[in-house]
PDB file of C-alpha atoms and ligand atoms in Angstrom:
ATOM      1  CA  UNK A1366      83.284  98.773  77.148  1.00 77.00           C
ATOM      2  CA  UNK A1367      85.263 100.324  79.755  1.00 80.00           C
ATOM      3  CA  UNK A1368      84.551 103.909  79.389  1.00 89.00           C
ATOM      4  CA  UNK A1369      84.195 104.997  83.233  1.00 94.00           C
ATOM      5  CA  UNK A1370      79.882 105.873  83.890  1.00 96.00           C
ATOM      6  CA  UNK A1371      79.437 108.210  86.865  1.00 96.00           C
ATOM      7  CA  UNK A1372      76.695 106.384  89.439  1.00 96.00           C
ATOM      8  CA  UNK A1373      74.427 108.680  91.009  1.00 97.00           C
ATOM      9  CA  UNK A1374      72.627 107.894  94.311  1.00 96.00           C
ATOM     10  CA  UNK A1375      68.509 108.051  94.782  1.00 97.00           C
ATOM     11  CA  UNK A1376      68.649 111.048  95.873  1.00 95.00           C
ATOM     12  CA  UNK A1377      70.941 112.284  92.655  1.00 96.00           C
ATOM     13  CA  UNK A1378      74.918 112.450  95.013  1.00 94.00           C
ATOM     14  CA  UNK A1379      77.458 111.920  92.494  1.00 94.00           C
ATOM     15  CA  UNK A1380      79.213 108.496  94.423  1.00 92.00           C
ATOM     16  CA  UNK A1381      80.699 106.267  92.945  1.00 92.00           C
ATOM     17  CA  UNK A1382      82.657 105.853  88.781  1.00 94.00           C
ATOM     18  CA  UNK A1383      82.301 101.652  87.945  1.00 95.00           C
ATOM     19  CA  UNK A1384      82.638 100.811  83.732  1.00 94.00           C
ATOM     20  CA  UNK A1385      80.385 100.422  81.138  1.00 92.00           C
ATOM     21  CA  UNK A1386      79.516  97.087  81.189  1.00 91.00           C
ATOM     22  CA  UNK A1387      78.940  97.087  85.035  1.00 95.00           C
ATOM     23  CA  UNK A1388      76.576 100.317  84.300  1.00 95.00           C
ATOM     24  CA  UNK A1389      74.556  98.621  81.668  1.00 91.00           C
ATOM     25  CA  UNK A1390      73.983  95.548  84.291  1.00 93.00           C
ATOM     26  CA  UNK A1391      72.301  97.821  86.687  1.00 95.00           C
ATOM     27  CA  UNK A1392      70.713  99.263  84.564  1.00 93.00           C
ATOM     28  CA  UNK A1393      69.100  96.213  82.443  1.00 92.00           C
ATOM     29  CA  UNK A1394      68.814  94.243  86.036  1.00 95.00           C
ATOM     30  CA  UNK A1395      66.384  97.016  87.257  1.00 96.00           C
ATOM     31  CA  UNK A1396      69.440  98.249  89.841  1.00 98.00           C
ATOM     32  CA  UNK A1397      69.587 101.978  88.385  1.00 97.00           C
ATOM     33  CA  UNK A1398      67.979 103.768  85.613  1.00 96.00           C
ATOM     34  CA  UNK A1399      69.723 106.073  82.923  1.00 94.00           C
ATOM     35  CA  UNK A1400      70.696 109.670  83.626  1.00 95.00           C
ATOM     36  CA  UNK A1401      72.773 110.686  80.360  1.00 92.00           C
ATOM     37  CA  UNK A1402      73.746 108.711  77.210  1.00 86.00           C
ATOM     38  CA  UNK A1403      75.014 110.202  74.536  1.00 70.00           C
ATOM     39  CA  UNK A1404      77.731 107.501  73.668  1.00 80.00           C
ATOM     40  CA  UNK A1405      75.768 105.967  71.254  1.00 82.00           C
ATOM     41  CA  UNK A1406      74.393 102.232  71.833  1.00 85.00           C
ATOM     42  CA  UNK A1407      76.162  98.962  72.733  1.00 81.00           C
ATOM     43  CA  UNK A1408      74.614  96.828  70.346  1.00 81.00           C
ATOM     44  CA  UNK A1409      74.756  92.508  71.237  1.00 77.00           C
ATOM     45  CA  UNK A1410      73.601  89.989  68.922  1.00 80.00           C
ATOM     46  CA  UNK A1411      69.323  90.038  69.116  1.00 82.00           C
ATOM     47  CA  UNK A1412      69.195  93.894  71.231  1.00 82.00           C
ATOM     48  CA  UNK A1413      71.652  97.130  71.779  1.00 84.00           C
ATOM     49  CA  UNK A1414      71.545  99.544  74.339  1.00 81.00           C
ATOM     50  CA  UNK A1415      72.479 103.320  75.085  1.00 85.00           C
ATOM     51  CA  UNK A1416      75.710 103.572  75.927  1.00 88.00           C
ATOM     52  CA  UNK A1417      75.339 105.612  79.482  1.00 93.00           C
ATOM     53  CA  UNK A1418      77.500 107.621  80.463  1.00 95.00           C
ATOM     54  CA  UNK A1419      75.720 108.720  83.525  1.00 97.00           C
ATOM     55  CA  UNK A1420      73.331 106.183  85.738  1.00 97.00           C
ATOM     56  CA  UNK A1421      70.914 106.372  88.845  1.00 98.00           C
ATOM     57  CA  UNK A1422      71.134 103.359  91.541  1.00 98.00           C
ATOM     58  CA  UNK A1423      66.662 103.488  91.958  1.00 97.00           C
ATOM     59  CA  UNK A1424      67.490 102.592  95.430  1.00 97.00           C
ATOM     60  CA  UNK A1425      69.339 104.886  97.207  1.00 96.00           C
ATOM     61  CA  UNK A1426      72.462 103.535  99.240  1.00 94.00           C
ATOM     62  CA  UNK A1427      74.234 104.487 102.672  1.00 91.00           C
ATOM     63  CA  UNK A1428      77.568 105.472 102.443  1.00 81.00           C
ATOM     64  CA  UNK A1429      79.897 107.380 103.929  1.00 80.00           C
ATOM     65  CA  UNK A1430      80.928 110.601 101.827  1.00 77.00           C
ATOM     66  CA  UNK A1431      84.161 109.127 100.312  1.00 76.00           C
ATOM     67  CA  UNK A1432      87.795 111.298 101.362  1.00 82.00           C
ATOM     68  CA  UNK A1433      90.048 111.048  98.908  1.00 89.00           C
ATOM     69  CA  UNK A1434      93.153 108.197 100.119  1.00 90.00           C
ATOM     70  CA  UNK A1435      96.508 109.474 101.356  1.00 96.00           C
ATOM     71  CA  UNK A1436      99.056 108.310  98.612  1.00 95.00           C
ATOM     72  CA  UNK A1437     101.565 109.934  97.295  1.00 96.00           C
ATOM     73  CA  UNK A1438      99.739 110.426  93.814  1.00 93.00           C
ATOM     74  CA  UNK A1439      96.407 111.897  95.542  1.00 94.00           C
ATOM     75  CA  UNK A1440      99.115 114.397  97.656  1.00 97.00           C
ATOM     76  CA  UNK A1441     101.191 115.477  94.798  1.00 96.00           C
ATOM     77  CA  UNK A1442      97.860 116.570  93.174  1.00 94.00           C
ATOM     78  CA  UNK A1443      96.642 117.786  96.684  1.00 96.00           C
ATOM     79  CA  UNK A1444     100.101 120.376  96.400  1.00 96.00           C
ATOM     80  CA  UNK A1445      99.407 121.044  91.999  1.00 94.00           C
ATOM     81  CA  UNK A1446     102.554 118.741  91.399  1.00 96.00           C
ATOM     82  CA  UNK A1447     104.592 121.886  92.768  1.00 97.00           C
ATOM     83  CA  UNK A1448     107.262 122.029  95.888  1.00 98.00           C
ATOM     84  CA  UNK A1449     106.269 123.205  98.724  1.00 98.00           C
ATOM     85  CA  UNK A1450     109.386 124.616  99.314  1.00 98.00           C
ATOM     86  CA  UNK A1451     110.238 126.456  96.555  1.00 97.00           C
ATOM     87  CA  UNK A1452     107.633 125.990  93.837  1.00 97.00           C
ATOM     88  CA  UNK A1453     109.225 124.136  91.284  1.00 95.00           C
ATOM     89  CA  UNK A1454     106.905 121.307  89.060  1.00 94.00           C
ATOM     90  CA  UNK A1455     109.825 119.423  88.713  1.00 88.00           C
ATOM     91  CA  UNK A1456     109.683 115.087  86.815  1.00 86.00           C
ATOM     92  CA  UNK A1457     111.039 114.002  90.051  1.00 94.00           C
ATOM     93  CA  UNK A1458     108.974 115.161  93.027  1.00 96.00           C
ATOM     94  CA  UNK A1459     109.465 113.389  96.675  1.00 97.00           C
ATOM     95  CA  UNK A1460     107.078 113.920 100.113  1.00 97.00           C
ATOM     96  CA  UNK A1461     109.387 114.901 102.793  1.00 97.00           C
ATOM     97  CA  UNK A1462     107.529 114.916 106.544  1.00 98.00           C
ATOM     98  CA  UNK A1463     107.073 118.262 107.706  1.00 98.00           C
ATOM     99  CA  UNK A1464     107.793 117.587 110.732  1.00 97.00           C
ATOM    100  CA  UNK A1465     110.303 114.192 110.525  1.00 97.00           C
ATOM    101  CA  UNK A1466     109.458 111.032 111.405  1.00 96.00           C
ATOM    102  CA  UNK A1467     112.051 110.650 114.449  1.00 96.00           C
ATOM    103  CA  UNK A1468     110.724 113.648 115.751  1.00 97.00           C
ATOM    104  CA  UNK A1469     107.235 112.152 116.051  1.00 97.00           C
ATOM    105  CA  UNK A1470     105.709 114.001 113.241  1.00 97.00           C
ATOM    106  CA  UNK A1471     103.053 111.402 111.876  1.00 97.00           C
ATOM    107  CA  UNK A1472     102.648 110.058 108.469  1.00 96.00           C
ATOM    108  CA  UNK A1473      99.388 112.719 107.935  1.00 97.00           C
ATOM    109  CA  UNK A1474      97.721 114.306 105.348  1.00 98.00           C
ATOM    110  CA  UNK A1475      98.621 117.462 107.941  1.00 98.00           C
ATOM    111  CA  UNK A1476     102.321 116.825 107.952  1.00 98.00           C
ATOM    112  CA  UNK A1477     103.328 115.204 104.632  1.00 98.00           C
ATOM    113  CA  UNK A1478     103.869 118.009 101.553  1.00 98.00           C
ATOM    114  CA  UNK A1479     105.155 117.632  97.175  1.00 98.00           C
ATOM    115  CA  UNK A1480     109.283 118.589  98.110  1.00 98.00           C
ATOM    116  CA  UNK A1481     111.884 118.067  95.290  1.00 97.00           C
ATOM    117  CA  UNK A1482     114.680 116.620  95.691  1.00 97.00           C
ATOM    118  CA  UNK A1483     116.528 119.553  96.162  1.00 96.00           C
ATOM    119  CA  UNK A1484     114.669 120.627  99.089  1.00 97.00           C
ATOM    120  CA  UNK A1485     113.910 117.799 100.822  1.00 97.00           C
ATOM    121  CA  UNK A1486     117.981 117.034 100.676  1.00 97.00           C
ATOM    122  CA  UNK A1487     118.312 120.412 102.601  1.00 97.00           C
ATOM    123  CA  UNK A1488     116.048 120.788 104.787  1.00 97.00           C
ATOM    124  CA  UNK A1489     116.959 116.471 105.392  1.00 95.00           C
ATOM    125  CA  UNK A1490     115.569 115.338 109.788  1.00 95.00           C
ATOM    126  CA  UNK A1491     115.234 118.996 109.974  1.00 97.00           C
ATOM    127  CA  UNK A1492     111.562 120.593 110.864  1.00 97.00           C
ATOM    128  CA  UNK A1493     111.678 123.730 108.639  1.00 97.00           C
ATOM    129  CA  UNK A1494     112.258 125.989 111.212  1.00 97.00           C
ATOM    130  CA  UNK A1495     115.274 124.444 112.049  1.00 97.00           C
ATOM    131  CA  UNK A1496     116.295 124.062 107.837  1.00 97.00           C
ATOM    132  CA  UNK A1497     115.127 127.595 107.625  1.00 97.00           C
ATOM    133  CA  UNK A1498     112.274 127.252 104.374  1.00 98.00           C
ATOM    134  CA  UNK A1499     109.323 128.037 104.564  1.00 97.00           C
ATOM    135  CA  UNK A1500     106.164 126.070 103.240  1.00 97.00           C
ATOM    136  CA  UNK A1501     103.591 127.679 100.269  1.00 96.00           C
ATOM    137  CA  UNK A1502     101.048 126.904 101.847  1.00 94.00           C
ATOM    138  CA  UNK A1503     100.348 124.517 105.514  1.00 95.00           C
ATOM    139  CA  UNK A1504      99.215 121.269 104.322  1.00 97.00           C
ATOM    140  CA  UNK A1505      95.653 119.745 105.000  1.00 97.00           C
ATOM    141  CA  UNK A1506      93.508 117.146 103.836  1.00 95.00           C
ATOM    142  CA  UNK A1507      91.413 118.033 100.973  1.00 94.00           C
ATOM    143  CA  UNK A1508      88.106 118.613 100.154  1.00 89.00           C
ATOM    144  CA  UNK A1509      85.654 115.223 100.100  1.00 87.00           C
ATOM    145  CA  UNK A1510      83.719 117.399  97.538  1.00 92.00           C
ATOM    146  CA  UNK A1511      82.817 115.232  94.509  1.00 92.00           C
ATOM    147  CA  UNK A1512      84.449 118.381  92.745  1.00 92.00           C
ATOM    148  CA  UNK A1513      87.643 117.219  93.781  1.00 92.00           C
ATOM    149  CA  UNK A1514      86.612 113.533  93.971  1.00 90.00           C
ATOM    150  CA  UNK A1515      86.175 112.782  90.656  1.00 91.00           C
ATOM    151  CA  UNK A1516      88.746 115.823  88.663  1.00 90.00           C
ATOM    152  CA  UNK A1517      90.461 113.335  87.036  1.00 86.00           C
ATOM    153  CA  UNK A1518      87.142 112.437  85.230  1.00 92.00           C
ATOM    154  CA  UNK A1519      85.802 115.911  85.239  1.00 93.00           C
ATOM    155  CA  UNK A1520      88.231 116.231  81.653  1.00 89.00           C
ATOM    156  CA  UNK A1521      87.391 114.124  79.069  1.00 91.00           C
ATOM    157  CA  UNK A1522      83.990 113.792  80.109  1.00 94.00           C
ATOM    158  CA  UNK A1523      82.258 118.052  80.323  1.00 93.00           C
ATOM    159  CA  UNK A1524      79.071 116.702  80.907  1.00 94.00           C
ATOM    160  CA  UNK A1525      79.062 115.583  84.609  1.00 96.00           C
ATOM    161  CA  UNK A1526      79.858 118.608  85.871  1.00 96.00           C
ATOM    162  CA  UNK A1527      76.190 119.964  86.205  1.00 96.00           C
ATOM    163  CA  UNK A1528      75.632 116.531  88.777  1.00 96.00           C
ATOM    164  CA  UNK A1529      79.142 117.047  90.046  1.00 95.00           C
ATOM    165  CA  UNK A1530      78.671 120.850  91.288  1.00 94.00           C
ATOM    166  CA  UNK A1531      77.229 121.318  94.474  1.00 91.00           C
ATOM    167  CA  UNK A1532      78.269 118.241  96.139  1.00 92.00           C
TER     168      UNK A1532
HETATM  169 ZN1   ZN B1197     111.671 122.604  96.451  1.00 89.21          ZN
END
């Protein structure tokens, strides 16, 4: 009942992921229709329902394109779990302020990178130039494409891919 279900807007734009229980509720109440099942059936005492994988809202919902939340996990994901100074992938990664906070560096996508503890320590409270280090890639806000936003679900739900492409 808690498997993820992709929710499409009335214009087929992927806008959300909900669980099976919620998706079936939307379908039964007529607020959404089934786009793809392929996951068998759910039986209640009196009826059985197709288990949805993708549903589509009947009415267009207006909402801004979701942006990726600025969290440590999302910074690590953007940087592919790779230290942006030495290129190493270690299990204990930290977040570095490119321009240190005490120099006015902001807590925003463009000033935050993944760093291994060694590089973070080496850089200390200095700028990249002062520390004579180099960034592999200039940090920026990740794309707001559906592909990027729903990426963590796409490996386990390959059937979603055609519905995510191009948004
Ligand atoms: Zn490093």
